[in-house]
Tab-separated table of C-alpha atoms and ligand atoms in Angstrom:
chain	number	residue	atom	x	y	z
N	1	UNK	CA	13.880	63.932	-65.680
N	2	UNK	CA	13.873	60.774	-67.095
N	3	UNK	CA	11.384	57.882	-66.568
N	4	UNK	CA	12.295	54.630	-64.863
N	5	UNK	CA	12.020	52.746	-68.043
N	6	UNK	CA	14.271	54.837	-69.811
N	7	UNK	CA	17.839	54.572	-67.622
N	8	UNK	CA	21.002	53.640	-69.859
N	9	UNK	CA	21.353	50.576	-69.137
N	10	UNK	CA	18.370	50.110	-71.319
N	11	UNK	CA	19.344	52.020	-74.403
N	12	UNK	CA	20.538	51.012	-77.048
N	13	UNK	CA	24.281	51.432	-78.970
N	14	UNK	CA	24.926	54.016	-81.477
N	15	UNK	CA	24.422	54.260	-84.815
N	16	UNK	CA	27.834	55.048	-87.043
N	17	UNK	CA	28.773	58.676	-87.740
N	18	UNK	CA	27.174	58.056	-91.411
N	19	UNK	CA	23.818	57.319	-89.817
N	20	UNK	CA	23.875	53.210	-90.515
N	21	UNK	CA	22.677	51.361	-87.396
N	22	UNK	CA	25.190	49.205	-85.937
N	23	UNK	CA	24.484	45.700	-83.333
N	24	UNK	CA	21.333	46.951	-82.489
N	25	UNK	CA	19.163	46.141	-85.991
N	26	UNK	CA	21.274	42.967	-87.236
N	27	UNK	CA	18.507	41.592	-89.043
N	28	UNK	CA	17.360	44.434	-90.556
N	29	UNK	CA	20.701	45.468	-91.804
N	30	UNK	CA	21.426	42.102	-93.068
N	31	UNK	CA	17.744	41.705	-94.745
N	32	UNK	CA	17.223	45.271	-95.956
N	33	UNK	CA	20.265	47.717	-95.260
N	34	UNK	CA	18.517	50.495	-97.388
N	35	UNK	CA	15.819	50.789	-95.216
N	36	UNK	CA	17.743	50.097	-91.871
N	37	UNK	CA	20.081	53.428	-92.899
N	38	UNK	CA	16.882	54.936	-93.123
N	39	UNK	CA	15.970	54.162	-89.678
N	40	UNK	CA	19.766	54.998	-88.526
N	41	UNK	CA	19.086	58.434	-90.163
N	42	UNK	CA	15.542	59.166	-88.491
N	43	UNK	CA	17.285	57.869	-85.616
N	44	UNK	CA	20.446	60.258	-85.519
N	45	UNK	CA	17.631	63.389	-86.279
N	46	UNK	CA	15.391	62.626	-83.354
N	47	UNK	CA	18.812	62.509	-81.350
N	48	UNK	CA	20.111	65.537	-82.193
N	49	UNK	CA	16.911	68.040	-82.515
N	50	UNK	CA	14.772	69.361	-80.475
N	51	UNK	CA	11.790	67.963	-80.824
N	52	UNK	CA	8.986	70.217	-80.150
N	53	UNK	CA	5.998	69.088	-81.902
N	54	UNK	CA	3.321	69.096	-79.122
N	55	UNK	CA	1.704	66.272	-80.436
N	56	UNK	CA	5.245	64.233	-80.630
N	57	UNK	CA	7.325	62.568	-77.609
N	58	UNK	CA	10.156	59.760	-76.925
N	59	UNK	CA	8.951	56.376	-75.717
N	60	UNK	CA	11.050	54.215	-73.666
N	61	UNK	CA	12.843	51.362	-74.217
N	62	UNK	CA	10.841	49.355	-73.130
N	63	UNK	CA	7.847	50.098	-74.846
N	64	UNK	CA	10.115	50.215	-78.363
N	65	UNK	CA	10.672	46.618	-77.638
N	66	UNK	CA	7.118	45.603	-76.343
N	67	UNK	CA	6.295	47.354	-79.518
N	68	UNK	CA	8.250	44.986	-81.726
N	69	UNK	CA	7.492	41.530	-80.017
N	70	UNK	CA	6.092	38.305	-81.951
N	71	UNK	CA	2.561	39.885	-80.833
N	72	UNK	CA	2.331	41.280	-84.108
N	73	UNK	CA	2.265	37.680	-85.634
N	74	UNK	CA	-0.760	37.039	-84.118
N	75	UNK	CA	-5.271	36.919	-85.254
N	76	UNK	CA	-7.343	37.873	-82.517
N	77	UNK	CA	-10.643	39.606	-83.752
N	78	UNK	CA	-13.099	39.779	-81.223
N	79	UNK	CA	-12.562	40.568	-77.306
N	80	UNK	CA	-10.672	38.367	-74.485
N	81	UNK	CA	-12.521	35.280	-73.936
N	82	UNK	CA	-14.711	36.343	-77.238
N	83	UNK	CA	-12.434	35.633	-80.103
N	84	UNK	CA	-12.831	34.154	-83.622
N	85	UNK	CA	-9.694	32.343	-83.738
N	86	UNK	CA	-8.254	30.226	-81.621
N	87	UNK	CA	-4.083	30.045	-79.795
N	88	UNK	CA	-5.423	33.140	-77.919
N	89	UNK	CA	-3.995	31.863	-74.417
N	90	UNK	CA	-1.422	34.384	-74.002
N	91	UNK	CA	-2.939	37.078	-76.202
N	92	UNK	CA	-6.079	37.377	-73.895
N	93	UNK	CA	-4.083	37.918	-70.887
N	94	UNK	CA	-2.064	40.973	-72.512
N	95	UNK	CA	-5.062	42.749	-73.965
N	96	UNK	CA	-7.118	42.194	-70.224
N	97	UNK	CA	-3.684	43.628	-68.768
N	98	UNK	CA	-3.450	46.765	-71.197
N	99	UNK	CA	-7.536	47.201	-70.431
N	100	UNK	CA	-6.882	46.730	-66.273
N	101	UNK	CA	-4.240	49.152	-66.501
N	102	UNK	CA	-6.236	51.877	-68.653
N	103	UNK	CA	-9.475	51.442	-66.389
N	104	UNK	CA	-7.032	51.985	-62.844
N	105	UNK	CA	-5.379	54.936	-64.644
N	106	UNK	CA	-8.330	57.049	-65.746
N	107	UNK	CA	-10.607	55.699	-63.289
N	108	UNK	CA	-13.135	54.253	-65.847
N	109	UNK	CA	-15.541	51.808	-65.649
N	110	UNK	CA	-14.676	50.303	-68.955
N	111	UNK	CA	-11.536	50.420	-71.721
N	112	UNK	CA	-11.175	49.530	-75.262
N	113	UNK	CA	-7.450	49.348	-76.287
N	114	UNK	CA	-7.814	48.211	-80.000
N	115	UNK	CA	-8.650	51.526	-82.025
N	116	UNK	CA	-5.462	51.639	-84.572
N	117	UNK	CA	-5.463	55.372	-83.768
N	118	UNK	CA	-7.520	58.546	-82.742
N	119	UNK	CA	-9.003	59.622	-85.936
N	120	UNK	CA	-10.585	55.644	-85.666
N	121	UNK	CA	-11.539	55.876	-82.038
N	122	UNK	CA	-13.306	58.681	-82.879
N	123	UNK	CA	-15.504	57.432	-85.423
N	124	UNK	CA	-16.377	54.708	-83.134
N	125	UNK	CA	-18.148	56.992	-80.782
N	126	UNK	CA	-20.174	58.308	-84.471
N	127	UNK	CA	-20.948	54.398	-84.921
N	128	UNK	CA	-21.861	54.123	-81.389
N	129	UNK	CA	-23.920	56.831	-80.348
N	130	UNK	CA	-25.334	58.511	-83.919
N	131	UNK	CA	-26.945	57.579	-87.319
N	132	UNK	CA	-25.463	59.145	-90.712
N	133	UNK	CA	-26.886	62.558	-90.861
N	134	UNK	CA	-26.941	63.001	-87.087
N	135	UNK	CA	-26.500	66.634	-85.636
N	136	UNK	CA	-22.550	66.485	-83.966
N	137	UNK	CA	-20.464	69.259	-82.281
N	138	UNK	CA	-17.161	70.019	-82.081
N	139	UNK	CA	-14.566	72.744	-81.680
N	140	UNK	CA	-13.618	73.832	-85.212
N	141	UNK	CA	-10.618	72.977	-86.787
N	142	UNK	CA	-8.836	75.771	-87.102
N	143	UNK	CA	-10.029	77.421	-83.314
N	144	UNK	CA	-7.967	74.263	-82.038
N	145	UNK	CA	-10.351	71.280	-82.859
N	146	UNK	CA	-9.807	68.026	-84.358
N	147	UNK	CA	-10.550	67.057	-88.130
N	148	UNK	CA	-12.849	64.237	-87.084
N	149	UNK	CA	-14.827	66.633	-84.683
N	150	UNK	CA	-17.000	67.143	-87.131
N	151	UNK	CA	-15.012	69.275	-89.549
N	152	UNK	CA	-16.381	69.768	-93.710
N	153	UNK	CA	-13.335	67.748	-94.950
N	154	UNK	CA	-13.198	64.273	-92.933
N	155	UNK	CA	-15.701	62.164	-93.002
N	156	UNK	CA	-17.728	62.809	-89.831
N	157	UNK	CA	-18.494	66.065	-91.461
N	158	UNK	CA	-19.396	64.529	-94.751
N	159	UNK	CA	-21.671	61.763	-92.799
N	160	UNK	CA	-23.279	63.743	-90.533
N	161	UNK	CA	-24.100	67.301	-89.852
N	162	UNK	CA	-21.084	69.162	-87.997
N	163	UNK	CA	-21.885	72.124	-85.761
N	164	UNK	CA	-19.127	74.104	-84.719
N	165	UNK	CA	-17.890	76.111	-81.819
N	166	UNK	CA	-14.835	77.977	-81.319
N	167	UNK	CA	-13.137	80.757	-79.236
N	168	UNK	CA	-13.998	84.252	-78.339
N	169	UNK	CA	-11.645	86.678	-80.332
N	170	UNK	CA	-10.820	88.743	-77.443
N	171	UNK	CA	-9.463	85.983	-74.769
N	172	UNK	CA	-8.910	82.995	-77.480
N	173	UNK	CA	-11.067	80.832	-74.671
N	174	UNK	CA	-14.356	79.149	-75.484
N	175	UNK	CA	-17.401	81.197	-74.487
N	176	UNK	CA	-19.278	78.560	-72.534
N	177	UNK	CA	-22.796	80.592	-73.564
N	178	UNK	CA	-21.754	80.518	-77.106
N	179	UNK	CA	-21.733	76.683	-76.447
N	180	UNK	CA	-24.849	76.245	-74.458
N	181	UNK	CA	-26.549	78.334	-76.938
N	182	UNK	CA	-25.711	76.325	-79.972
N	183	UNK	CA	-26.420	73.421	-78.381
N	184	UNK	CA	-29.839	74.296	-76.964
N	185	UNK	CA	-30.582	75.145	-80.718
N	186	UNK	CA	-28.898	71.897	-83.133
N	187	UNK	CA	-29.760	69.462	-80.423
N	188	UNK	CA	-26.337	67.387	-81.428
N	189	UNK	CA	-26.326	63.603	-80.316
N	190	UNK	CA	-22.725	63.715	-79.674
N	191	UNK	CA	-20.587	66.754	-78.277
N	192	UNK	CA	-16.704	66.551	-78.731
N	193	UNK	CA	-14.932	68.631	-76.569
N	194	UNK	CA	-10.955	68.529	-76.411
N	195	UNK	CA	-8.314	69.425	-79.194
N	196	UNK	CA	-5.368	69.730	-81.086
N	197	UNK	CA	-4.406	73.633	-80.278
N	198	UNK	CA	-5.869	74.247	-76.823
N	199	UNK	CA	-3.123	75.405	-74.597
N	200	UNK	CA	-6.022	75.654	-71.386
N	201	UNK	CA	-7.568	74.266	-69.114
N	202	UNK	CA	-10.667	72.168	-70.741
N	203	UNK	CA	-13.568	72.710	-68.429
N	204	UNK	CA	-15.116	69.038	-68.505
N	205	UNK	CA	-17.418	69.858	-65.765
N	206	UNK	CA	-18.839	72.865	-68.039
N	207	UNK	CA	-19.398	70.361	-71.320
N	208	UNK	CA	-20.964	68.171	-69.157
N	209	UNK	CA	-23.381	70.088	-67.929
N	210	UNK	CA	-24.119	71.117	-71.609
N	211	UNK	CA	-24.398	67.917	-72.937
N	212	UNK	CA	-26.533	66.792	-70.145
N	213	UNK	CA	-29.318	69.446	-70.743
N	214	UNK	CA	-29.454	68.708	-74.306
N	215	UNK	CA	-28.872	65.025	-73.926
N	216	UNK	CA	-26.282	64.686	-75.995
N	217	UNK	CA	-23.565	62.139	-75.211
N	218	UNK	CA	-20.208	63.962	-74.245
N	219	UNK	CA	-16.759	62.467	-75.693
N	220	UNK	CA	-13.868	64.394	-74.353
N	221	UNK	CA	-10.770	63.749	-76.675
N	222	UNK	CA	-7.622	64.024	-74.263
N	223	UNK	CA	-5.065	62.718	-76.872
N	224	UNK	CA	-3.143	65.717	-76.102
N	225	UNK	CA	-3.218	65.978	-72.360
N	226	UNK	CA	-3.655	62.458	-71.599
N	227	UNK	CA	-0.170	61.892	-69.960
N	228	UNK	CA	-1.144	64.726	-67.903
N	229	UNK	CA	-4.519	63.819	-66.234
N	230	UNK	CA	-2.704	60.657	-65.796
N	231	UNK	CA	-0.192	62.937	-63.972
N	232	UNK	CA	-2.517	64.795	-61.923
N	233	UNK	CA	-1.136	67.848	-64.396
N	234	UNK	CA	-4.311	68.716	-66.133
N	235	UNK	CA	-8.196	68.034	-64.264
N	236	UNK	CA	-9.813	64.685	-64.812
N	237	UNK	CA	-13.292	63.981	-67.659
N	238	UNK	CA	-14.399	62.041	-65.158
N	239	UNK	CA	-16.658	61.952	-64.133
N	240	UNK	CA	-18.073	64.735	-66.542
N	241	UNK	CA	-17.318	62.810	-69.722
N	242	UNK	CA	-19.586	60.232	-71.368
N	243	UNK	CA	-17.043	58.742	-73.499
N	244	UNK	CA	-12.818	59.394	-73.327
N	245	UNK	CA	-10.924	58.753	-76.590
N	246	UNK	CA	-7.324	59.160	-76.407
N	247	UNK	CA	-4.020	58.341	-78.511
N	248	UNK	CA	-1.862	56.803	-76.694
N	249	UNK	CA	1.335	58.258	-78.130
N	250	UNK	CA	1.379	61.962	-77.198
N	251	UNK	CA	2.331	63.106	-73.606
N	252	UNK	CA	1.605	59.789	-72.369
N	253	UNK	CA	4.401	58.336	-73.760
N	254	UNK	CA	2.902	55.004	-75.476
N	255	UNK	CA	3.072	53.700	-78.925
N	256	UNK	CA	1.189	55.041	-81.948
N	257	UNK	CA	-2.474	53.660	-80.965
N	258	UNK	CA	-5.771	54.672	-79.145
N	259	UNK	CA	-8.359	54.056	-76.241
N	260	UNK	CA	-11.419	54.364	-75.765
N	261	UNK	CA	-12.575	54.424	-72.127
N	262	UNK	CA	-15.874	54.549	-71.088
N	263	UNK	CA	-17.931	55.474	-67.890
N	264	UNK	CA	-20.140	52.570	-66.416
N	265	UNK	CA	-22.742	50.952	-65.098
N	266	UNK	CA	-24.418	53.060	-67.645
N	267	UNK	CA	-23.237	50.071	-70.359
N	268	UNK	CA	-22.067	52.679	-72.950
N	269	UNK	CA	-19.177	50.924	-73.510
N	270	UNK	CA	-20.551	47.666	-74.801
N	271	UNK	CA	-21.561	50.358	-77.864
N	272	UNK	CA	-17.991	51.166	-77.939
N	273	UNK	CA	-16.860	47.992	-78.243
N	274	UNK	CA	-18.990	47.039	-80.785
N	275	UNK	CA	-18.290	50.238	-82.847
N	276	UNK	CA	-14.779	49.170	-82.729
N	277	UNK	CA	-15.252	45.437	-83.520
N	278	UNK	CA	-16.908	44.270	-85.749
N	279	UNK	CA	-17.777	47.605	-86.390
N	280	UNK	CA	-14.869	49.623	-88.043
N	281	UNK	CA	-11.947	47.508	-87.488
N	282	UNK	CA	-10.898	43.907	-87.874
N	283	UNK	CA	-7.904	42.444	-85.549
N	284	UNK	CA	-6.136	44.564	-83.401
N	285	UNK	CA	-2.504	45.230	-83.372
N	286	UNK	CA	-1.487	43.298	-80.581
N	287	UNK	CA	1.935	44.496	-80.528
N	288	UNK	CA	0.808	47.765	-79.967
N	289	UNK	CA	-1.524	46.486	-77.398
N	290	UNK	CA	1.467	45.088	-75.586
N	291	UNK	CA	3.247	48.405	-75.942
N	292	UNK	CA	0.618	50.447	-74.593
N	293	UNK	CA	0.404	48.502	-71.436
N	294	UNK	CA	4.095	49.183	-70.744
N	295	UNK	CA	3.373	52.727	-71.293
N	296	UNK	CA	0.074	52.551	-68.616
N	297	UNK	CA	2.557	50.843	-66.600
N	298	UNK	CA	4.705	53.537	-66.237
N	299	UNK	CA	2.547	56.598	-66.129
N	300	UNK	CA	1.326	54.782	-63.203
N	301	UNK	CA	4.382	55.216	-61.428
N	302	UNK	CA	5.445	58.104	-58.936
N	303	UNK	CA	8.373	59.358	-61.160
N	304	UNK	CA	5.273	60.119	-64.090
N	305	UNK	CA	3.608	62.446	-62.003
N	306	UNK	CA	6.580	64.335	-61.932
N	307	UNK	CA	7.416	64.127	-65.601
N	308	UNK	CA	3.306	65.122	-66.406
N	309	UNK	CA	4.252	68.495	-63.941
N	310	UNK	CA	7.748	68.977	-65.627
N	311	UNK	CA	5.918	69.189	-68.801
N	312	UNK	CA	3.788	71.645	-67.746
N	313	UNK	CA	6.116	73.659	-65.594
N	314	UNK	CA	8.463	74.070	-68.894
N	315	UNK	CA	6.067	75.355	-71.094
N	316	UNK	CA	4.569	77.886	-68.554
N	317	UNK	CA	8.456	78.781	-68.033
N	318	UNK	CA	8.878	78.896	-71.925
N	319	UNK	CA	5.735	80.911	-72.250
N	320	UNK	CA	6.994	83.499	-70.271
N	321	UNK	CA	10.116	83.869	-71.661
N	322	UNK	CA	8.550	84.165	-75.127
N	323	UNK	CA	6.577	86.589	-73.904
N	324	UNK	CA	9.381	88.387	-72.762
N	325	UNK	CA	10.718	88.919	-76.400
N	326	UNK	CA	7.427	90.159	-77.958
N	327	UNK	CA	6.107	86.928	-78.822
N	328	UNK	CA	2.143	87.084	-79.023
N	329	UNK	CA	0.940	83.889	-77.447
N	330	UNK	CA	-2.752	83.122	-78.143
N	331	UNK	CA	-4.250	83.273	-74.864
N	332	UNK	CA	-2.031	84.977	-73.517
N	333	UNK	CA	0.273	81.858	-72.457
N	334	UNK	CA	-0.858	77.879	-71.359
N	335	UNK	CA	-1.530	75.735	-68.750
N	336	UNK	CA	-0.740	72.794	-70.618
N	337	UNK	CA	2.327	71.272	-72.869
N	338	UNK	CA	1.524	73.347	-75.900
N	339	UNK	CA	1.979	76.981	-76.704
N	340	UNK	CA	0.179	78.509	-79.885
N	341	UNK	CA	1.911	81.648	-81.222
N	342	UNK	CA	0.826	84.510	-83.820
N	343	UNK	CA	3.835	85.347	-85.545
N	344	UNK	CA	1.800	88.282	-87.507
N	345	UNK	CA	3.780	90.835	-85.240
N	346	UNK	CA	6.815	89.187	-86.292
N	347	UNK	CA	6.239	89.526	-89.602
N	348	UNK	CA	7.069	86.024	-90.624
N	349	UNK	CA	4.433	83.525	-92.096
N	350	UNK	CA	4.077	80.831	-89.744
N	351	UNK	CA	5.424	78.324	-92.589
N	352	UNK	CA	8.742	79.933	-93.562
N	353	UNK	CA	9.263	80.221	-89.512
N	354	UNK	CA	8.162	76.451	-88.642
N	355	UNK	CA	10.870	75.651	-91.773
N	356	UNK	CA	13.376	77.994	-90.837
N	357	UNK	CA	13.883	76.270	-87.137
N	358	UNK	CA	13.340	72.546	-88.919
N	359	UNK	CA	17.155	74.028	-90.561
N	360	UNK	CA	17.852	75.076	-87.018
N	361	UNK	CA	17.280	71.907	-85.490
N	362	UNK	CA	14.082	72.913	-83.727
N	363	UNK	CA	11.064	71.047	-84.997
N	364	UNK	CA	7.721	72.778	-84.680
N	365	UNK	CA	4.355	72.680	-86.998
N	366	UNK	CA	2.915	75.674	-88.427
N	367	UNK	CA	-0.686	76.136	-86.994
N	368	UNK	CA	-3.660	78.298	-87.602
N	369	UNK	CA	-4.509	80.560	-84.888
N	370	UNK	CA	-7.904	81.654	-84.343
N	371	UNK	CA	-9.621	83.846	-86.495
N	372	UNK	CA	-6.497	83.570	-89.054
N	373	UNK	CA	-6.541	85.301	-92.151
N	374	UNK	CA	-4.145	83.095	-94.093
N	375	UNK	CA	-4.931	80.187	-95.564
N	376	UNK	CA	-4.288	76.558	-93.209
N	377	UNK	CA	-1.425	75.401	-95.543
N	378	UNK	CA	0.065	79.004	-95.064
N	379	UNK	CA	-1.112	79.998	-91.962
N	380	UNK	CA	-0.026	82.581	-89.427
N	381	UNK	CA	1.293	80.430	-86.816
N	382	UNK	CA	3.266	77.468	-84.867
N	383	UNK	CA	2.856	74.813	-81.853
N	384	UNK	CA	4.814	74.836	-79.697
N	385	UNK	CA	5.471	71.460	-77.279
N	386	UNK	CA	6.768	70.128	-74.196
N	387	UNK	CA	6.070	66.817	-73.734
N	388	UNK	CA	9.741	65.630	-75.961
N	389	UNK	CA	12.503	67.882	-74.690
N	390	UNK	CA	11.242	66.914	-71.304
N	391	UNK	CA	11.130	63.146	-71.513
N	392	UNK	CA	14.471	64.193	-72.510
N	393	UNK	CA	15.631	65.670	-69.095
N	394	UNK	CA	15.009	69.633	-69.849
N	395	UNK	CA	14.186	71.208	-67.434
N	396	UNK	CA	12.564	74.958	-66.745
N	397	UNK	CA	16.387	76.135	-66.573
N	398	UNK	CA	17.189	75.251	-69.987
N	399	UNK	CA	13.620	77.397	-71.186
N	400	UNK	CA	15.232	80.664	-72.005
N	401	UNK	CA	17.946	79.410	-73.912
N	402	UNK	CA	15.272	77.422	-76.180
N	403	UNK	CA	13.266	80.801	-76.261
N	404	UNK	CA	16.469	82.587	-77.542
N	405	UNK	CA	17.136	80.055	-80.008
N	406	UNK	CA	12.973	80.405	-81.347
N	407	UNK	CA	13.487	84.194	-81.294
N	408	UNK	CA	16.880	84.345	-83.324
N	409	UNK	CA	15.151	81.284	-85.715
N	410	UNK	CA	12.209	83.436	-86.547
N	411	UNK	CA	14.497	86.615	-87.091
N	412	UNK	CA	16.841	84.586	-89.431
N	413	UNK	CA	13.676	83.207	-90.794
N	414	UNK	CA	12.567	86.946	-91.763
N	415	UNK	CA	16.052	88.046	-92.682
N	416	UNK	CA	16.970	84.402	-94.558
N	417	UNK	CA	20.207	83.909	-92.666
N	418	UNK	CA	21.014	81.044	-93.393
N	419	UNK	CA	24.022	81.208	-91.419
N	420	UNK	CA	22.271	82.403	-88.146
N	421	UNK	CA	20.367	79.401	-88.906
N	422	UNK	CA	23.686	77.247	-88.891
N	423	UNK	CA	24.543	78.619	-85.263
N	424	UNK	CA	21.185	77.786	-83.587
N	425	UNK	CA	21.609	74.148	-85.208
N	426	UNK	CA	25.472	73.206	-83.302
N	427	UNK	CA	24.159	74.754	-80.385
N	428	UNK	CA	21.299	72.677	-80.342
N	429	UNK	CA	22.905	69.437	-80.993
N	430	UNK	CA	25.014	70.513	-78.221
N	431	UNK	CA	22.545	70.635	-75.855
N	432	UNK	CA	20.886	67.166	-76.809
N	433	UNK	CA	24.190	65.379	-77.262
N	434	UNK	CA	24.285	66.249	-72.870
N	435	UNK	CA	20.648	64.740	-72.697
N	436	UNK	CA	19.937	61.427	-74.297
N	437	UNK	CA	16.589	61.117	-75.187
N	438	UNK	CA	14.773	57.333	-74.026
N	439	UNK	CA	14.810	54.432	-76.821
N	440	UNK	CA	16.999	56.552	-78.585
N	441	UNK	CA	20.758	55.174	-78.883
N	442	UNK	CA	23.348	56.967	-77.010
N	443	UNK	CA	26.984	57.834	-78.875
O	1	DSN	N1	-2.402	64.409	-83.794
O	1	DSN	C1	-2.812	65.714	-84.142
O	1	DSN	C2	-1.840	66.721	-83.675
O	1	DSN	O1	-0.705	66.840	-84.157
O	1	DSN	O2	-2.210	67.443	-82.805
O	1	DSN	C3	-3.158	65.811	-85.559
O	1	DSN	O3	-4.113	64.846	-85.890
């Protein structure tokens, strides 16, 4: 299904069969026609793969163009009616809009729209809520965490003192008393919960209580699932959350950017706003401000709720299928957009699979899975999404065809048929050549 912003009346033409863009870049392809083939070329891949990086979607038209307004010409550190510069008439007006929109959507209290992107919004809530050297927890990176919850390598491991949880080996689901415990002993000042490779449920209610006891503040990072609590697709932090940061450009369909939303009257997110101005960033990126209000705009609409289910309802449908060729699922399955598979029985590093379907026209990520004994650059896994094909009109029909083409990907991948490889690729291209993707122009 598509959204409302995306009909196509609203896309634009086609780029040539060599991948130049035609009418619909003049000035780039006048100015610069090196890089505007470049663009043609990303654009022509995106249009014929399937795109199922779970962290990856289509926006719509009319975000792309909000995206690329004469916003982006513009100074405006500070906050509406708070700025250092001055000619910030109209600016004001789109960043309150953006802010409105975020606070009605996630029912918050308060919203910060400027972080330039998640890894930034979430060292915000470090600035806000903890000194260098500070206790923090988070799920561990390779258990389905986020580098910046805490992890050795990024900085807010480096800076403070990570503490990690992860999953229990037998279910691949966090053991809430392995939590409580760990907490009860680090006393951490901030607890992360959310992730990059969780295909559950996230039990907000249960972190909450956690952080609570230990009085920790609790920032649940949705960037994943955020166009599907918006959806009524996935259960709601609030009002168990502290602090929400989210990307913006995942399964709720916005532009490459972040939020921060915070709950009130407790005033937490006058911290946040000062941890994002003048603390870590100078002015936002109003342009992307503008785009992310579109994209509020529409995942406020009736026809999102029934994209946020669609997504949901085709990886559950895709799960099962996979399941039904011998694929070992972590989990067992999802209740989400993403799927996490162990190709150990398959006998096919989860690199030379992830690259074998980029050749078919299937684009994935290799992943760790939990408790992997391979290294993260050569790990025994892939990620699976939904969000993409389904902004793209799939729908739980087309589930075990994209199933057959994973399982005959990962067997050419083993065998290193190239040819088999070849197949998968037309028939792909087939398929998305019958469903446009939004933005995206049409042949
Ligand atoms: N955005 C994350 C993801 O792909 O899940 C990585 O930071």
């Amino acid at each position: 299904m598509s959204l409302p912003a995306s009909t196509p009346s609203q896309r634009i033409p086609a780029t040539d069969p060599a991948g130049t863009p035609a009418a619909h870049h003049p000035a780039l392809t006048a100015t610069d026609p090196e890089l505007a083939a470049l663009v043609g070329s990303e654009e022509r891949l995106q249009a014929t793969t399937l795109r199922m990086i779970a962290s990856e979607n289509y926006v719509s038209g009319a975000v792309l163009e909000a995206g690329g307004t004469v916003l982006q010409n513009k100074y405006s550190e500070g906050y509406p009616g708070r700025r250092y510069y001055e000619g910030q008439q109209v600016i004001d007006q789109v960043e309150n809009l953006a802010r409105e929109r975020a606070k009605a959507l996630f029912g918050t209290g308060h919203a910060n729209v400027q972080p330039y992107s998640g890894s930034p919004a979430n060292l915000a809530c470090y600035l806000a809520f903890a000194q260098p050297g500070d206790t923090v927890m988070g799920m561990s990176l390779p258990m389905g965490g986020h580098l910046t919850h805490g992890w050795g390598v990024s900085a807010t491991g480096k800076w403070f003192r990570g503490v990690q949880y992860g999953v229990r080996q037998d279910t691949g689901l966090v053991d809430f008393d392995e939590v409580r415990d760990l907490a009860r002993k680090e006393r951490p000042k901030l607890i992360f919960c959310g992730g990059t490779a969780v295909p559950r449920t996230i039990d907000f209610a249960a972190f909450g209580e956690i952080a609570r006891e230990v009085g920790a503040v609790l920032v649940a990072d949705i960037a994943h699932i955020a166009g599907l609590i918006a959806g009524g697709a996935h259960p709601s932090p609030m009002p168990y959350a502290d602090v929400i940061s989210t990307t913006t450009h995942k399964t709720l369909r916005g532009p490459r950017g972040a939020m921060l939303l915070a709950r009130e009257p407790e005033n937490l997110g006058k911290a946040v706003d000062k941890a994002v101005f003048p603390g870590l960033q100078g002015g936002p990126h109003n342009q992307t401000t503008a785009a992310i209000a579109v994209a509020l705009h529409e995942a406020a609409q009736p026809a999102f709720r029934d994209y946020a289910h669609a997504v949901v309802g085709n990886a559950k449908a895709l799960a099962e299928e996979l399941l039904a060729r011998g694929f070992d699922l972590v989990t067992g399955g999802t209740d989400n957009h993403l799927i996490l598979m162990d190709l150990t029985p398959k006998d096919v590093p989860g690199k030379t699979a992830a690259k074998a379907l980029d050749r078919a026209g299937i684009v994935v990520n290799y992943n760790t899975v939990p408790f992997d004994p391979r290294k993260p650059f050569d790990p025994s896994g892939i990620r699976l999404g939904t969000p993409a094909l389904t902004s793209r009109g799939l729908g739980t029909e087309h589930m075990a065809t994209v199933a057959e083409w994973i399982d005959r990907g990962v067997i050419a991948a083993r065998t290193g048929d190239e040819e088999a490889l070849g197949r998968i690729r037309t028939e792909v291209a087939e398929l998305m050549a019958a469903h446009p993707a939004p933005g995206l122009p049409t042949a």
